[in-house]
Amino acid sequence: MEIGLSHYLILSGLLFAIGIYGILTRRNAIALLMCVELMLNAVNINLVAINRFLQPDWRIMTGQIFAAFVIVLAAAEACVGFALVIAIYRNLNRINVDEINLLKW
Amino acid sequence: MGEVIAFYILALIIVLGALAVVTGRNLFHCGLSLAAVLLAVAGLFILNGAEFLAWVQVLIYVGAVLVIILYAIMLSENITGERILLISQNRGVGFAAATLVFALIAFLGISLSGLLAGHTSSVKDPVLALLEGADSNVIVFGTLLLTRYILPFEFASVFLVIALIGALVIARTAE
């Protein structure tokens, strides 16, 4: 019994699907952003595992560097996203995304 | 054998923690479960030989992003002083969509790993000349980042400054 590439791909698929489920069922904006973080982590697992199993030379770590940029992106997304949530919460006193319908005509 | 055990333990933590994040009723507990998931993902990075990335994950995700999340939770609960209970809606639709996505990804993943099982790239990468004698993950990571990936690296720093200023402008109280 050995752990291969397919194990990692299925695990990350599972994590991504759980994130999708959360995005579709949650109403709280903070919970939604947490589900986005879950999905970004699933992508990172994929990148690192594929880099390890399909690149025989460990010194060419393109997948790991790509994953580092995804982490940078996730940090920026969390920063701006939570600033938006706090601003909306302060102005409208609402946190559920389906009640924030100012732009709905 | 050790890798098998470690993989299954980490996978169990990841799946159960993620389920707790998407189904929990208390937002604060969801944030703590998210911390467990992120730490287990860092463990998976170490299993795959990405030590530097694992520490970046712990520092940035668990150290910074999670603290922002917990701050947002406490701020949004304490402005009104009432506890926010989470409600889930459209459970059936969400479950169906998630199952569909998982089936698609699993199918693609299994067929991809089957297709590429014996694949090895025979092209000699010119960047290897720079990495002669490099023996640790951090040295290789830094060398690659400052040679081949210098443009995205610099762009990431500008991007972070833009995001930081943007977040400050958005979250600022109007005077």
Coordinates of C-alpha atoms in Angstrom, one line a residue:
Chain A
M1 CA 0.0 0.0 0.0
E2 CA 1.5 3.3 -1.1
I3 CA 0.3 6.8 -1.3
G4 CA 0.2 8.0 -4.9
L5 CA -0.8 11.0 -6.8
S6 CA -4.4 9.9 -7.0
H7 CA -4.7 9.9 -3.2
Y8 CA -3.8 13.6 -3.1
L9 CA -6.0 14.5 -6.0
I10 CA -9.0 12.8 -4.5
L11 CA -8.4 14.4 -1.1
S12 CA -8.1 17.9 -2.6
G13 CA -11.2 17.2 -4.7
L14 CA -13.1 16.3 -1.5
L15 CA -11.9 19.5 0.2
F16 CA -12.9 21.6 -2.8
A17 CA -16.3 20.0 -2.9
I18 CA -16.8 20.7 0.8
G19 CA -15.9 24.3 0.1
I20 CA -18.5 24.4 -2.8
Y21 CA -21.1 23.0 -0.4
G22 CA -20.3 25.7 2.1
I23 CA -20.4 28.5 -0.5
L24 CA -23.9 27.3 -1.6
T25 CA -25.5 26.8 1.8
R26 CA -24.0 29.5 4.0
R27 CA -25.6 32.9 4.3
N28 CA -23.1 34.6 6.7
A29 CA -20.5 36.6 4.7
I30 CA -17.6 35.6 7.1
A31 CA -18.5 31.9 6.7
L32 CA -18.5 32.3 2.9
L33 CA -15.0 33.8 3.0
M34 CA -13.8 30.9 5.2
C35 CA -15.2 28.4 2.6
V36 CA -13.2 30.3 -0.1
E37 CA -10.0 29.7 2.0
L38 CA -10.9 26.0 2.1
M39 CA -11.1 25.8 -1.7
L40 CA -7.8 27.7 -2.1
N41 CA -6.1 25.2 0.2
A42 CA -7.5 22.4 -1.9
V43 CA -5.8 24.0 -5.0
N44 CA -2.5 24.3 -3.1
I45 CA -2.5 20.6 -2.1
N46 CA -3.0 19.8 -5.8
L47 CA -0.1 22.0 -7.0
V48 CA 2.3 20.6 -4.4
A49 CA 1.4 17.0 -5.0
I50 CA 1.6 17.2 -8.8
N51 CA 4.9 18.9 -8.5
R52 CA 6.3 16.1 -6.4
F53 CA 5.0 13.2 -8.3
L54 CA 5.4 14.4 -11.9
Q55 CA 8.7 16.3 -11.6
P56 CA 11.6 13.8 -10.9
D57 CA 14.1 16.5 -10.0
W58 CA 13.1 18.0 -6.6
R59 CA 15.0 21.2 -7.4
I60 CA 12.5 22.3 -10.0
M61 CA 9.7 23.3 -7.7
T62 CA 7.4 25.2 -10.0
G63 CA 4.3 23.9 -8.3
Q64 CA 5.5 25.0 -4.9
I65 CA 6.3 28.5 -6.1
F66 CA 2.9 28.7 -7.8
A67 CA 1.3 27.6 -4.5
A68 CA 3.2 30.4 -2.7
F69 CA 1.7 32.9 -5.1
V70 CA -1.8 31.4 -4.4
I71 CA -1.1 32.0 -0.6
V72 CA -0.2 35.6 -1.4
L73 CA -3.4 36.0 -3.3
A74 CA -5.4 34.4 -0.5
A75 CA -3.9 36.8 2.1
A76 CA -4.8 39.8 -0.1
E77 CA -8.3 38.4 -0.7
A78 CA -8.9 37.8 3.0
C79 CA -7.6 41.3 3.8
V80 CA -9.9 43.1 1.3
G81 CA -12.8 40.7 1.8
F82 CA -13.0 41.1 5.6
A83 CA -12.6 44.9 5.2
L84 CA -15.6 44.9 2.9
V85 CA -17.6 42.7 5.4
I86 CA -16.8 45.0 8.3
A87 CA -17.7 48.1 6.3
I88 CA -21.0 46.6 5.2
Y89 CA -21.8 45.4 8.7
R90 CA -21.0 48.8 10.1
N91 CA -23.2 50.7 7.6
L92 CA -26.2 48.3 7.1
N93 CA -25.9 46.2 10.3
R94 CA -26.3 43.0 8.3
I95 CA -24.0 40.1 7.8
N96 CA -26.1 37.7 5.8
V97 CA -25.4 38.1 2.1
D98 CA -29.0 37.5 1.0
E99 CA -30.2 40.5 3.1
I100 CA -27.7 42.8 1.4
N101 CA -29.7 43.6 -1.6
L102 CA -29.2 47.4 -2.1
L103 CA -28.2 46.8 -5.7
K104 CA -31.1 44.5 -6.4
W105 CA -33.8 46.4 -8.3
Chain B
M1 CA 4.5 2.9 5.9
G2 CA 5.0 6.0 8.0
E3 CA 3.8 8.2 5.1
V4 CA 0.7 6.1 4.7
I5 CA -0.3 6.5 8.3
A6 CA 0.6 10.2 8.3
F7 CA -1.4 10.8 5.1
Y8 CA -4.5 9.2 6.4
I9 CA -4.4 11.0 9.8
L10 CA -3.9 14.3 8.1
A11 CA -6.6 13.5 5.5
L12 CA -9.0 12.6 8.3
I13 CA -8.3 15.9 10.1
I14 CA -8.7 17.9 6.9
V15 CA -12.1 16.3 5.9
L16 CA -13.6 16.3 9.4
G17 CA -12.4 19.9 10.0
A18 CA -13.7 21.1 6.7
L19 CA -17.1 19.5 7.4
A20 CA -17.1 21.2 10.8
V21 CA -16.3 24.6 9.0
V22 CA -19.3 24.3 6.6
T23 CA -21.9 22.8 9.0
G24 CA -21.1 24.3 12.4
R25 CA -23.6 26.6 14.1
N26 CA -21.1 28.7 16.0
L27 CA -19.0 30.9 13.8
F28 CA -16.1 31.1 16.3
H29 CA -15.9 27.3 16.4
C30 CA -15.9 27.2 12.6
G31 CA -12.9 29.5 12.6
L32 CA -11.1 27.2 15.0
S33 CA -11.9 24.2 12.8
L34 CA -10.4 26.1 9.9
A35 CA -7.2 26.5 11.9
A36 CA -7.0 22.7 12.3
V37 CA -7.6 22.2 8.5
L38 CA -4.9 24.7 7.6
L39 CA -2.4 23.1 10.0
A40 CA -3.1 19.7 8.5
V41 CA -2.6 21.1 5.0
A42 CA 0.8 22.3 6.2
G43 CA 1.5 18.8 7.4
L44 CA 0.7 17.5 3.9
F45 CA 3.1 20.0 2.4
I46 CA 5.9 18.6 4.6
L47 CA 4.9 15.1 3.5
N48 CA 5.5 16.3 -0.1
G49 CA 8.9 17.7 0.6
A50 CA 7.8 21.4 0.7
E51 CA 9.1 22.4 4.1
F52 CA 9.4 26.1 3.3
L53 CA 5.9 26.2 2.0
A54 CA 4.6 24.5 5.1
W55 CA 6.1 27.2 7.3
V56 CA 4.7 29.9 5.0
Q57 CA 1.3 28.2 5.4
V58 CA 1.6 28.2 9.2
L59 CA 2.9 31.8 9.3
I60 CA 0.5 33.4 6.8
Y61 CA -2.6 31.3 7.0
V62 CA -2.7 30.3 10.7
G63 CA -0.8 33.4 11.9
A64 CA -2.3 36.2 9.8
V65 CA -5.4 35.1 7.8
L66 CA -7.0 33.3 10.7
V67 CA -6.4 36.2 13.1
I68 CA -8.1 38.5 10.6
I69 CA -11.1 36.0 10.5
L70 CA -11.3 35.8 14.2
Y71 CA -11.2 39.7 14.4
A72 CA -14.0 39.9 11.9
I73 CA -16.1 37.5 13.8
M74 CA -15.6 39.3 17.1
L75 CA -16.1 42.7 15.6
S76 CA -19.4 41.7 13.8
E77 CA -20.7 40.0 17.0
N78 CA -19.7 42.7 19.4
I79 CA -21.1 45.7 17.5
T80 CA -24.6 44.6 18.1
G81 CA -23.8 42.4 21.2
E82 CA -25.9 39.5 20.0
R83 CA -24.5 36.1 19.1
I84 CA -24.7 35.1 15.5
L85 CA -26.1 31.7 14.9
L86 CA -25.3 30.2 11.5
I87 CA -28.1 29.0 9.3
S88 CA -27.6 26.8 6.3
Q89 CA -30.1 26.9 3.5
N90 CA -30.5 25.0 0.2
R91 CA -28.9 22.0 1.7
G92 CA -30.1 19.7 -1.1
V93 CA -28.9 21.8 -3.9
G94 CA -25.6 22.4 -2.2
F95 CA -25.1 18.7 -1.6
A96 CA -26.0 17.8 -5.2
A97 CA -23.6 20.4 -6.6
A98 CA -20.8 19.4 -4.3
T99 CA -21.2 15.7 -5.2
L100 CA -21.2 16.6 -8.9
V101 CA -18.0 18.6 -8.5
F102 CA -16.3 15.9 -6.5
A103 CA -17.3 13.2 -9.0
L104 CA -15.9 15.3 -11.8
I105 CA -12.6 16.1 -10.0
A106 CA -12.2 12.5 -8.8
F107 CA -12.7 11.2 -12.3
L108 CA -10.3 13.7 -13.8
G109 CA -7.8 13.1 -11.0
I110 CA -7.8 9.3 -11.4
S111 CA -7.6 9.4 -15.2
L112 CA -4.9 12.1 -15.0
S113 CA -2.7 10.2 -12.5
G114 CA -3.2 7.0 -14.6
L115 CA -2.2 8.8 -17.8
L116 CA 0.9 10.4 -16.3
A117 CA 2.0 7.6 -14.1
G118 CA 5.2 6.8 -16.0
H119 CA 5.8 10.2 -17.3
T120 CA 9.1 11.8 -16.7
S121 CA 10.3 15.0 -18.4
S122 CA 13.6 14.4 -20.1
V123 CA 14.2 18.1 -21.0
K124 CA 17.2 19.5 -19.2
D125 CA 16.1 22.6 -17.5
P126 CA 18.7 25.5 -17.9
V127 CA 17.8 26.8 -14.4
L128 CA 19.5 23.7 -12.9
A129 CA 22.9 25.3 -13.6
L130 CA 22.1 27.9 -11.0
L131 CA 21.1 25.3 -8.4
E132 CA 24.4 23.3 -8.5
G133 CA 25.1 22.1 -5.0
A134 CA 22.0 23.5 -3.5
D135 CA 20.9 21.0 -0.9
S136 CA 18.0 22.5 1.0
N137 CA 14.4 23.4 0.1
V138 CA 14.8 27.0 1.2
I139 CA 17.9 27.7 -0.9
V140 CA 16.3 26.3 -4.1
F141 CA 13.1 28.2 -3.4
G142 CA 14.8 31.5 -2.9
T143 CA 17.1 31.0 -5.9
L144 CA 14.2 30.2 -8.2
L145 CA 12.1 33.1 -6.8
L146 CA 14.9 35.7 -7.4
T147 CA 15.9 34.4 -10.8
R148 CA 13.3 32.8 -13.0
Y149 CA 10.3 34.1 -11.1
I150 CA 11.6 37.6 -10.3
L151 CA 8.8 39.4 -12.2
P152 CA 5.9 37.7 -10.5
F153 CA 7.7 38.1 -7.2
E154 CA 8.0 41.8 -7.6
F155 CA 4.4 42.0 -8.9
A156 CA 3.3 40.2 -5.8
S157 CA 4.9 42.8 -3.5
V158 CA 3.1 45.7 -5.4
F159 CA -0.1 43.7 -5.3
L160 CA 0.1 43.3 -1.6
V161 CA 0.6 47.0 -1.1
I162 CA -2.4 47.7 -3.3
A163 CA -4.5 45.2 -1.3
L164 CA -3.3 46.7 2.0
I165 CA -4.1 50.3 1.0
G166 CA -7.4 49.2 -0.5
A167 CA -8.5 47.4 2.7
L168 CA -7.6 50.4 4.8
V169 CA -9.6 52.7 2.6
I170 CA -12.6 50.4 2.6
A171 CA -12.6 49.7 6.3
R172 CA -12.0 53.3 7.3
T173 CA -14.9 55.1 9.1
A174 CA -16.2 58.1 7.3
E175 CA -15.6 61.3 9.2

